[in-house]
Coordinates of C-alpha atoms (C1' of nucleotides) in Angstrom, one line a residue:
Chain V
X1 CA 84.3 108.1 68.3
X2 CA 86.2 107.5 65.1
X3 CA 88.0 104.6 66.7
X4 CA 84.7 103.1 67.7
X5 CA 83.4 103.3 64.1
X6 CA 86.5 101.4 62.9
X7 CA 86.0 98.8 65.6
X8 CA 82.4 98.4 64.8
X9 CA 83.0 98.0 61.1
X10 CA 85.4 95.1 61.5
X11 CA 83.5 93.7 64.4
X12 CA 80.2 93.5 62.5
X13 CA 82.0 91.8 59.6
X14 CA 83.4 89.2 62.0
X15 CA 80.2 89.1 64.0
X16 CA 77.9 87.3 61.6
X17 CA 78.0 83.6 62.2
X18 CA 78.2 82.7 58.5
X19 CA 81.1 85.1 57.8
X20 CA 82.8 84.0 61.0
X21 CA 82.7 80.4 59.9
X22 CA 84.1 81.4 56.5
X23 CA 87.0 83.3 58.1
X24 CA 87.6 80.4 60.5
X25 CA 87.8 78.1 57.6
X26 CA 90.2 80.4 55.8
X27 CA 92.4 80.4 58.9
X28 CA 93.4 76.9 57.6
X29 CA 95.5 78.7 55.0
X30 CA 94.2 76.9 51.9
X31 CA 92.3 78.9 49.4
X32 CA 88.7 78.0 49.2
X33 CA 86.1 78.6 46.5
X34 CA 82.8 80.3 47.1
X35 CA 80.9 77.1 47.1
X36 CA 83.2 75.4 49.6
X37 CA 82.8 78.4 51.9
X38 CA 79.1 78.4 51.5
X39 CA 79.1 74.7 52.6
X40 CA 81.4 75.5 55.5
X41 CA 79.2 78.4 56.6
X42 CA 76.0 76.4 56.2
X43 CA 74.3 78.9 54.0
X44 CA 73.1 79.0 50.4
X45 CA 75.3 80.1 47.5
X46 CA 73.6 83.5 47.0
X47 CA 74.0 84.2 50.7
X48 CA 77.6 83.2 50.7
X49 CA 78.3 85.3 47.6
X50 CA 76.9 88.4 49.3
X51 CA 79.0 87.7 52.4
X52 CA 82.1 87.2 50.4
X53 CA 81.5 90.4 48.5
X54 CA 81.4 92.3 51.8
X55 CA 84.5 90.7 53.2
X56 CA 86.3 91.3 50.0
X57 CA 85.2 94.9 49.7
X58 CA 86.3 95.5 53.3
X59 CA 89.7 94.0 52.4
X60 CA 89.6 91.2 54.9
X61 CA 89.8 88.6 52.1
X62 CA 91.4 88.4 48.7
X63 CA 90.0 86.7 45.8
X64 CA 91.6 85.4 42.7
X65 CA 89.6 84.2 39.7
X66 CA 90.7 81.0 38.0
X67 CA 88.5 79.9 35.3
X68 CA 85.0 79.7 36.6
X69 CA 86.2 79.4 40.2
X70 CA 86.9 82.1 42.7
X71 CA 89.5 81.3 45.2
X72 CA 89.3 83.2 48.5
X73 CA 92.1 83.6 51.0
X74 CA 92.6 85.9 54.0
X75 CA 94.0 89.2 52.8
X76 CA 97.2 89.0 54.8
X77 CA 98.8 87.7 57.9
X78 CA 97.6 90.7 60.0
X79 CA 94.0 89.5 59.4
X80 CA 95.0 86.0 60.4
X81 CA 96.7 87.3 63.6
X82 CA 93.7 89.4 64.5
X83 CA 91.4 86.4 64.2
X84 CA 93.7 84.3 66.2
X85 CA 93.8 87.0 68.8
X86 CA 90.0 87.2 69.0
X87 CA 89.8 83.4 69.3
X88 CA 92.2 83.7 72.1
X89 CA 90.0 86.1 74.0
X90 CA 87.0 84.0 73.3
X91 CA 88.7 80.9 74.6
X92 CA 89.6 82.7 77.8
X93 CA 86.2 84.2 78.3
X94 CA 84.2 81.4 76.7
X95 CA 81.4 79.6 78.5
X96 CA 83.5 77.8 81.1
X97 CA 85.3 75.3 78.9
X98 CA 86.3 73.0 81.7
X99 CA 88.0 70.1 80.1
X100 CA 89.5 70.8 76.7
X101 CA 88.5 67.7 74.8
X102 CA 90.9 65.4 73.0
X103 CA 90.2 67.3 69.8
X104 CA 91.1 70.6 71.4
X105 CA 94.2 68.9 72.8
X106 CA 95.4 68.0 69.3
X107 CA 94.7 71.6 68.3
X108 CA 96.8 72.9 71.1
X109 CA 99.6 70.7 70.1
X110 CA 99.8 71.6 66.4
X111 CA 97.6 73.6 64.1
X112 CA 97.8 75.9 61.1
X113 CA 97.8 79.6 61.8
X114 CA 96.9 81.0 58.4
X115 CA 100.0 79.8 56.7
X116 CA 102.5 78.7 59.3
X117 CA 102.8 76.2 62.2
X118 CA 101.2 77.1 65.5
X119 CA 100.6 75.3 68.8
X120 CA 103.2 73.8 71.1
X121 CA 105.1 72.3 68.2
X122 CA 105.3 75.8 66.6
X123 CA 106.5 77.3 69.8
X124 CA 109.1 74.6 70.3
X125 CA 110.3 75.2 66.8
X126 CA 110.9 78.9 67.3
X127 CA 112.6 78.1 70.7
X128 CA 115.0 75.8 69.0
X129 CA 115.9 78.2 66.3
X130 CA 116.6 80.9 68.9
X131 CA 118.6 78.6 71.1
X132 CA 120.7 77.5 68.1
X133 CA 121.3 81.1 67.2
X134 CA 119.6 80.8 63.8
X135 CA 117.2 83.5 64.7
X136 CA 117.9 86.4 67.1
X137 CA 115.4 88.7 68.7
X138 CA 116.0 92.4 68.4
X139 CA 113.5 94.8 69.9
X140 CA 111.1 92.0 70.2
X141 CA 111.3 91.4 66.4
X142 CA 112.9 88.2 65.2
X143 CA 115.8 88.5 62.7
X144 CA 117.5 85.8 60.8
X145 CA 121.2 85.6 61.8
X146 CA 123.9 84.8 59.3
X147 CA 124.1 81.3 60.6
X148 CA 120.4 81.0 60.1
X149 CA 120.5 82.3 56.6
X150 CA 122.9 79.7 55.5
X151 CA 121.2 76.9 57.5
X152 CA 117.8 77.5 55.9
X153 CA 119.4 78.1 52.5
X154 CA 121.1 74.7 52.8
X155 CA 117.8 73.1 53.8
X156 CA 116.5 74.1 50.5
X157 CA 114.6 77.2 51.5
X158 CA 115.3 80.2 49.3
X159 CA 115.8 82.7 52.1
X160 CA 117.7 85.1 50.0
X161 CA 114.9 85.2 47.6
X162 CA 112.5 85.9 50.4
X163 CA 114.6 88.8 51.6
X164 CA 113.9 90.7 48.4
X165 CA 110.1 90.4 48.8
X166 CA 107.9 92.8 50.7
X167 CA 106.7 90.3 53.2
X168 CA 108.9 90.0 56.3
X169 CA 110.9 86.8 56.4
X170 CA 110.6 86.4 60.2
X171 CA 107.7 87.5 62.3
X172 CA 106.4 86.2 65.6
X173 CA 102.8 85.5 66.2
X174 CA 101.4 85.1 69.8
X175 CA 100.1 81.6 70.3
X176 CA 96.9 81.8 72.1
X177 CA 97.0 78.2 73.4
X178 CA 100.6 78.3 74.6
X179 CA 100.8 82.1 75.2
X180 CA 104.2 82.1 73.8
X181 CA 105.5 83.3 70.4
X182 CA 105.7 81.1 67.4
X183 CA 107.3 81.8 64.0
X184 CA 105.3 83.4 61.2
X185 CA 106.5 85.4 58.2
X186 CA 107.5 83.9 54.9
X187 CA 110.1 81.6 56.6
X188 CA 107.4 80.3 58.9
X189 CA 105.2 79.7 55.8
X190 CA 108.0 77.9 53.9
X191 CA 108.7 75.7 56.9
X192 CA 105.1 74.6 57.2
X193 CA 105.2 73.9 53.4
X194 CA 108.2 71.6 53.8
X195 CA 106.7 69.8 56.9
X196 CA 103.7 69.0 54.8
X197 CA 105.6 68.1 51.7
X198 CA 107.7 65.7 53.6
X199 CA 104.6 63.9 54.8
X200 CA 105.4 64.5 58.5
X201 CA 101.8 65.5 59.2
X202 CA 98.2 64.7 58.3
X203 CA 95.8 67.6 57.9
X204 CA 92.4 66.9 59.3
X205 CA 90.2 68.1 56.6
X206 CA 87.9 71.0 57.3
X207 CA 90.0 71.8 60.4
X208 CA 93.1 73.8 61.3
X209 CA 94.3 70.9 63.4
X210 CA 97.3 69.0 62.1
X211 CA 98.5 65.7 63.5
X212 CA 102.1 64.6 63.3
X213 CA 102.6 61.0 62.2
X214 CA 104.8 59.0 64.6
X215 CA 107.5 59.0 62.1
X216 CA 107.0 62.7 61.3
X217 CA 107.3 63.5 64.9
X218 CA 110.6 61.8 65.2
X219 CA 111.9 63.5 62.1
X220 CA 110.7 66.8 63.3
X221 CA 112.3 66.4 66.6
X222 CA 115.5 65.5 64.9
X223 CA 115.2 68.6 62.8
X224 CA 114.9 70.7 65.9
X225 CA 118.0 69.1 67.4
X226 CA 120.0 69.2 64.2
Chain E
X1 CA 82.6 75.5 63.0
X2 CA 83.1 75.8 66.8
X3 CA 85.8 78.3 66.1
X4 CA 83.5 80.3 63.9
X5 CA 80.9 80.5 66.7
X6 CA 83.4 81.9 69.1
X7 CA 84.6 84.5 66.6
X8 CA 81.0 85.5 65.8
X9 CA 80.2 85.9 69.5
X10 CA 83.0 88.4 70.2
X11 CA 82.6 89.9 66.8
X12 CA 79.0 90.8 67.2
X13 CA 79.6 92.3 70.6
X14 CA 82.3 94.5 69.1
X15 CA 80.3 95.0 65.9
X16 CA 77.5 97.2 67.3
X17 CA 78.5 100.9 66.9
X18 CA 77.3 101.8 70.4
X19 CA 79.2 99.1 72.1
X20 CA 82.2 99.7 69.9
X21 CA 82.3 103.3 71.0
X22 CA 82.0 102.3 74.6
X23 CA 84.9 99.8 74.3
X24 CA 86.9 102.4 72.5
X25 CA 86.2 104.9 75.3
X26 CA 87.3 102.3 77.9
X27 CA 90.6 101.8 76.0
X28 CA 91.5 105.0 77.7
X29 CA 92.0 103.0 80.8
X30 CA 89.9 105.1 83.2
X31 CA 86.8 103.6 84.7
X32 CA 83.6 105.2 83.3
X33 CA 80.0 105.2 84.6
X34 CA 77.1 103.9 82.7
X35 CA 75.9 107.5 82.0
X36 CA 79.3 108.6 80.7
X37 CA 79.4 105.6 78.4
X38 CA 75.9 106.3 77.2
X39 CA 77.0 109.8 76.3
X40 CA 80.1 108.5 74.7
X41 CA 78.1 106.0 72.6
X42 CA 75.4 108.5 71.7
X43 CA 72.5 106.5 73.0
X44 CA 70.0 106.8 75.8
X45 CA 70.6 105.4 79.2
X46 CA 68.3 102.4 78.9
X47 CA 70.0 101.4 75.7
X48 CA 73.4 101.8 77.2
X49 CA 72.4 99.8 80.2
X50 CA 71.3 96.9 78.0
X51 CA 74.6 97.1 76.0
X52 CA 76.7 97.1 79.1
X53 CA 74.8 94.1 80.5
X54 CA 75.7 92.2 77.4
X55 CA 79.4 93.2 77.5
X56 CA 79.5 92.4 81.1
X57 CA 77.9 89.1 80.8
X58 CA 80.2 88.1 78.0
X59 CA 83.1 89.0 80.3
X60 CA 84.6 91.8 78.1
X61 CA 84.1 94.4 80.8
X62 CA 84.1 94.4 84.5
X63 CA 81.8 96.5 86.7
X64 CA 82.3 97.6 90.2
X65 CA 79.4 99.3 92.1
X66 CA 80.2 102.3 94.2
X67 CA 77.3 103.9 95.8
X68 CA 74.8 104.7 93.1
X69 CA 77.4 104.6 90.4
X70 CA 78.6 101.7 88.4
X71 CA 82.1 101.9 87.1
X72 CA 83.0 100.0 84.0
X73 CA 86.4 98.9 82.9
X74 CA 87.8 96.5 80.3
X75 CA 87.9 93.1 81.9
X76 CA 91.7 92.7 81.4
X77 CA 94.6 93.6 79.2
X78 CA 93.9 90.7 76.8
X79 CA 90.7 92.5 75.8
X80 CA 92.6 95.7 75.4
X81 CA 95.2 94.1 73.3
X82 CA 92.5 92.5 71.1
X83 CA 90.8 95.8 70.6
X84 CA 94.1 97.5 69.7
X85 CA 94.8 94.7 67.3
X86 CA 91.4 95.1 65.6
X87 CA 91.9 98.8 65.3
X88 CA 95.3 98.1 63.7
X89 CA 93.7 96.0 61.0
X90 CA 91.0 98.6 60.5
X91 CA 93.6 101.3 60.1
X92 CA 95.5 99.3 57.5
X93 CA 92.3 98.4 55.6
X94 CA 90.4 101.5 56.3
X95 CA 89.0 103.7 53.6
X96 CA 92.3 105.0 52.3
X97 CA 93.3 107.3 55.1
X98 CA 95.6 109.4 53.0
X99 CA 96.8 112.1 55.3
X100 CA 96.6 111.3 59.0
X101 CA 95.4 114.6 60.4
X102 CA 97.1 116.5 63.2
X103 CA 95.0 114.8 65.7
X104 CA 95.9 111.3 64.5
X105 CA 99.5 112.5 64.5
X106 CA 99.4 113.2 68.2
X107 CA 97.8 109.8 68.8
X108 CA 100.6 108.1 66.8
X109 CA 103.1 109.8 69.0
X110 CA 101.6 109.0 72.4
X111 CA 98.4 107.4 73.6
X112 CA 97.1 105.2 76.4
X113 CA 96.7 101.6 75.5
X114 CA 94.3 100.4 78.2
X115 CA 96.7 101.1 81.1
X116 CA 100.1 101.7 79.6
X117 CA 101.9 104.0 77.2
X118 CA 101.7 103.3 73.5
X119 CA 102.7 105.1 70.3
X120 CA 106.2 106.2 69.3
X121 CA 107.0 107.3 72.8
X122 CA 106.0 103.9 74.2
X123 CA 108.1 102.2 71.6
X124 CA 111.1 104.5 72.3
X125 CA 110.7 103.7 76.0
X126 CA 110.9 100.0 75.6
X127 CA 113.8 100.4 73.1
X128 CA 115.7 102.4 75.7
X129 CA 115.1 99.8 78.5
X130 CA 116.4 97.0 76.3
X131 CA 119.4 99.0 75.1
X132 CA 120.3 99.7 78.7
X133 CA 119.9 96.0 79.6
X134 CA 117.1 96.7 82.1
X135 CA 114.8 94.4 80.1
X136 CA 115.9 91.4 78.1
X137 CA 114.0 89.5 75.5
X138 CA 113.8 85.8 75.9
X139 CA 111.8 83.8 73.4
X140 CA 110.1 87.0 72.3
X141 CA 108.9 87.6 75.8
X142 CA 110.4 90.5 77.8
X143 CA 112.0 89.8 81.2
X144 CA 113.2 92.2 83.8
X145 CA 117.0 91.8 84.3
X146 CA 118.6 92.1 87.7
X147 CA 119.8 95.5 86.8
X148 CA 116.3 96.4 85.7
X149 CA 114.8 95.2 89.0
X150 CA 117.0 97.4 91.0
X151 CA 116.7 100.3 88.6
X152 CA 112.9 100.4 88.8
X153 CA 112.9 99.6 92.5
X154 CA 115.1 102.6 93.0
X155 CA 112.8 104.7 90.9
X156 CA 110.1 104.0 93.5
X157 CA 108.2 101.3 91.6
X158 CA 107.6 98.2 93.7
X159 CA 108.7 95.7 91.2
X160 CA 109.3 93.0 93.8
X161 CA 105.7 93.4 94.9
X162 CA 104.5 93.0 91.3
X163 CA 106.5 89.8 90.9
X164 CA 104.3 88.2 93.5
X165 CA 101.1 89.0 91.6
X166 CA 99.4 87.0 88.9
X167 CA 99.7 89.7 86.3
X168 CA 103.0 89.5 84.4
X169 CA 105.4 92.3 85.2
X170 CA 106.6 92.7 81.6
X171 CA 104.7 92.1 78.5
X172 CA 105.0 93.5 75.0
X173 CA 102.1 94.8 73.1
X174 CA 102.3 95.3 69.3
X175 CA 101.9 99.0 68.5
X176 CA 99.6 99.4 65.5
X177 CA 100.8 102.8 64.5
X178 CA 104.5 102.1 64.8
X179 CA 104.3 98.3 64.1
X180 CA 106.8 97.8 66.9
X181 CA 106.6 96.5 70.4
X182 CA 105.9 98.7 73.4
X183 CA 105.9 97.8 77.0
X184 CA 102.7 96.5 78.7
X185 CA 102.2 94.4 81.9
X186 CA 102.1 95.8 85.4
X187 CA 105.4 97.6 85.0
X188 CA 104.1 99.3 81.9
X189 CA 101.0 100.3 83.8
X190 CA 103.1 101.6 86.7
X191 CA 105.3 103.7 84.4
X192 CA 102.3 105.4 82.9
X193 CA 101.0 106.1 86.3
X194 CA 104.3 107.8 87.2
X195 CA 104.4 109.8 84.0
X196 CA 101.0 111.1 84.7
X197 CA 101.7 111.7 88.4
X198 CA 104.7 113.8 87.5
X199 CA 102.7 116.0 85.3
X200 CA 104.7 115.2 82.2
X201 CA 101.6 114.8 80.1
X202 CA 98.1 116.2 79.6
X203 CA 95.3 113.8 78.9
X204 CA 92.9 115.0 76.2
X205 CA 89.6 114.3 77.8
X206 CA 87.4 111.8 76.1
X207 CA 90.4 110.6 74.1
X208 CA 93.2 108.1 74.4
X209 CA 95.6 110.7 73.1
X210 CA 98.1 112.1 75.5
X211 CA 100.3 115.1 74.9
X212 CA 103.6 115.6 76.5
X213 CA 104.2 119.1 77.8
X214 CA 107.4 120.7 76.6
X215 CA 108.9 120.2 80.0
X216 CA 107.5 116.7 80.4
X217 CA 109.1 115.8 77.1
X218 CA 112.5 116.9 78.2
X219 CA 112.2 115.1 81.5
X220 CA 111.0 112.0 79.7
X221 CA 113.9 112.0 77.4
X222 CA 116.3 112.5 80.2
X223 CA 114.6 109.5 81.9
X224 CA 115.3 107.4 78.8
X225 CA 118.9 108.5 78.7
X226 CA 119.4 108.1 82.5
Chain C
dG1 C1' 60.6 111.4 106.0
dA2 C1' 60.8 113.9 101.0
dT3 C1' 63.4 114.6 96.9
dA4 C1' 67.1 114.0 93.5
dT5 C1' 70.3 111.1 91.1
dA6 C1' 72.0 106.6 88.9
dG7 C1' 70.7 102.9 86.8
dT8 C1' 67.5 98.8 85.4
dT9 C1' 63.4 96.6 83.5
dT10 C1' 59.5 96.4 80.6
dG11 C1' 57.0 96.9 76.5
dG12 C1' 56.3 98.2 72.0
dT13 C1' 58.1 100.2 67.5
dT14 C1' 61.2 100.2 63.8
dA15 C1' 64.7 98.9 60.6
dT16 C1' 68.8 96.7 59.4
dG17 C1' 70.5 92.9 57.4
dG18 C1' 70.5 87.8 56.7
dT19 C1' 68.1 84.5 54.0
dC20 C1' 66.6 82.1 49.8
dG21 C1' 64.3 81.3 45.1
dA22 C1' 64.6 82.7 40.5
dA23 C1' 66.7 84.8 36.9
dG24 C1' 71.1 86.4 34.9
dT25 C1' 76.3 86.2 33.6
dA26 C1' 80.6 84.0 32.6
dT27 C1' 83.6 80.2 31.8
dG28 C1' 84.5 75.5 30.3
dA29 C1' 83.3 71.0 28.1
dA30 C1' 81.0 68.3 24.4
Chain F
dT1 C1' 76.2 75.6 19.2
dT2 C1' 74.5 73.5 23.2
dC3 C1' 74.8 72.1 27.8
dA4 C1' 76.8 72.3 32.5
dT5 C1' 79.1 74.4 36.2
dA6 C1' 80.3 78.4 39.2
dC7 C1' 79.0 82.3 40.7
dT8 C1' 76.3 86.9 41.0
dT9 C1' 72.2 89.9 41.1
dC10 C1' 67.5 90.9 42.1
dG11 C1' 63.4 90.8 44.8
dA12 C1' 60.8 89.6 48.6
dC13 C1' 60.4 87.9 53.1
dC14 C1' 61.3 87.6 57.9
dA15 C1' 63.8 87.7 62.4
dT16 C1' 66.8 89.7 65.3
dA17 C1' 68.1 93.4 67.9
dA18 C1' 68.7 98.4 68.6
dC19 C1' 66.1 101.9 70.3
dC20 C1' 63.3 104.9 73.5
dA21 C1' 59.4 106.2 76.9
dA22 C1' 57.6 105.1 81.0
dA23 C1' 57.7 102.8 85.2
dC24 C1' 60.5 100.8 88.8
dT25 C1' 64.6 100.1 92.2
dA26 C1' 68.4 101.6 94.8
dT27 C1' 71.4 104.9 96.8
dA28 C1' 72.4 109.5 98.4
dT29 C1' 71.1 114.2 100.1
dC30 C1' 68.3 117.6 102.5

DNA sequence: GATATAGTTTGGTTATGGTCGAAGTATGAA
DNA sequence: TTCATACTTCGACCATAACCAAACTATATC
């Protein structure tokens, strides 16, 4: 009874097409303004504003005011994971998607999951870290090994700084396309940052899909073999 | 855009209070008839029938006719996992649940997650299996070791039979109360079966909560130390 | 056969909530 | 100060869908 009420509350928030589009857009990980989200959702500004107020009040999204803009983001990675999960079920159930088009194909290969890399490339990355002993799995939860700590620190990622924060450094997230785990957490986020900073990928604008450039792909694979 | 539509579709199904209550009831794992679900949801039979038609058409629930009854169940464990996930977010976000009441306490400790054991007891069980080397984690996915195969086979669970089926034998499921993994998959389901068959637990009717009897608790802990 | 039980279908009512235009607030720029 | 941009609030409108009563179908029991 009580459980049903909780379910319904979140469900109805996600259940409105306009809000669902907004949330899907925010899955891209970049903060978006109210106007951008209105455009994304295909509704007027007043409507968008009211939707965002609801999402924000419920705690699904965070907002930070900057000048006359309001930047919205997903509240945290749990929300991102939940949305990813729902999309996974939708994809399984969905109206007989026979052939995943070329666009879906690219998305399967690499995409942004809130703030980290997902898709086959993301799964491959975590696999590689585990194989090389940089990350170890304990009770199903990933932990950075000592070797991993120094490896990432040497790569210019401030892992020790991360360890002092609240957010877990390593976390796994179930990849709906590959049905395997990929790396989330602050380390996952930092790695996506670097991949983007190094110009290995192009973001398709308005989409979660990311495409590796030929050069970027080579570099990335080298990085995994390191 | 397309992703948003998928989200909204599932969201709106889960977003109606009546349907949410039905789904929550089905999380208990037992098949329920349309009338039982109507009662659970607090709506009339015609209303329930229409809701169930929608859920069924969308593929979230399965129905099997038996005489003049129709027994509904969640379509598969992915749906269960999704609902569990949504509840987890709701619990985190929820209206400042300060003190989890005694009832919630029991639910934290042990409950049914669609067809397997969840809560602290479920987490403890998986921990124990891993510690004893019966289950090993590879790439974040649990796999039965050889020792595990013979152990469970000796306990009277037909693991080898399970391996031939489509459904994975071992799967982890993130426990929203403990934020740790517990064991799902066909082995998880079989273990819950045995726990119930041995009379170690009492089901609270109309609830997912299960309570270990004093004796059952002792036996269960022995089983984990085995 | 007649009767009861389980569930669906139909039709009509109601209300929740999404929508936008217009007016209002807040911040920044000229 | 004045104008422009970014967003919110208000008010009114409208569509979707949740709901039930009554009628209907199908299965079981007597």
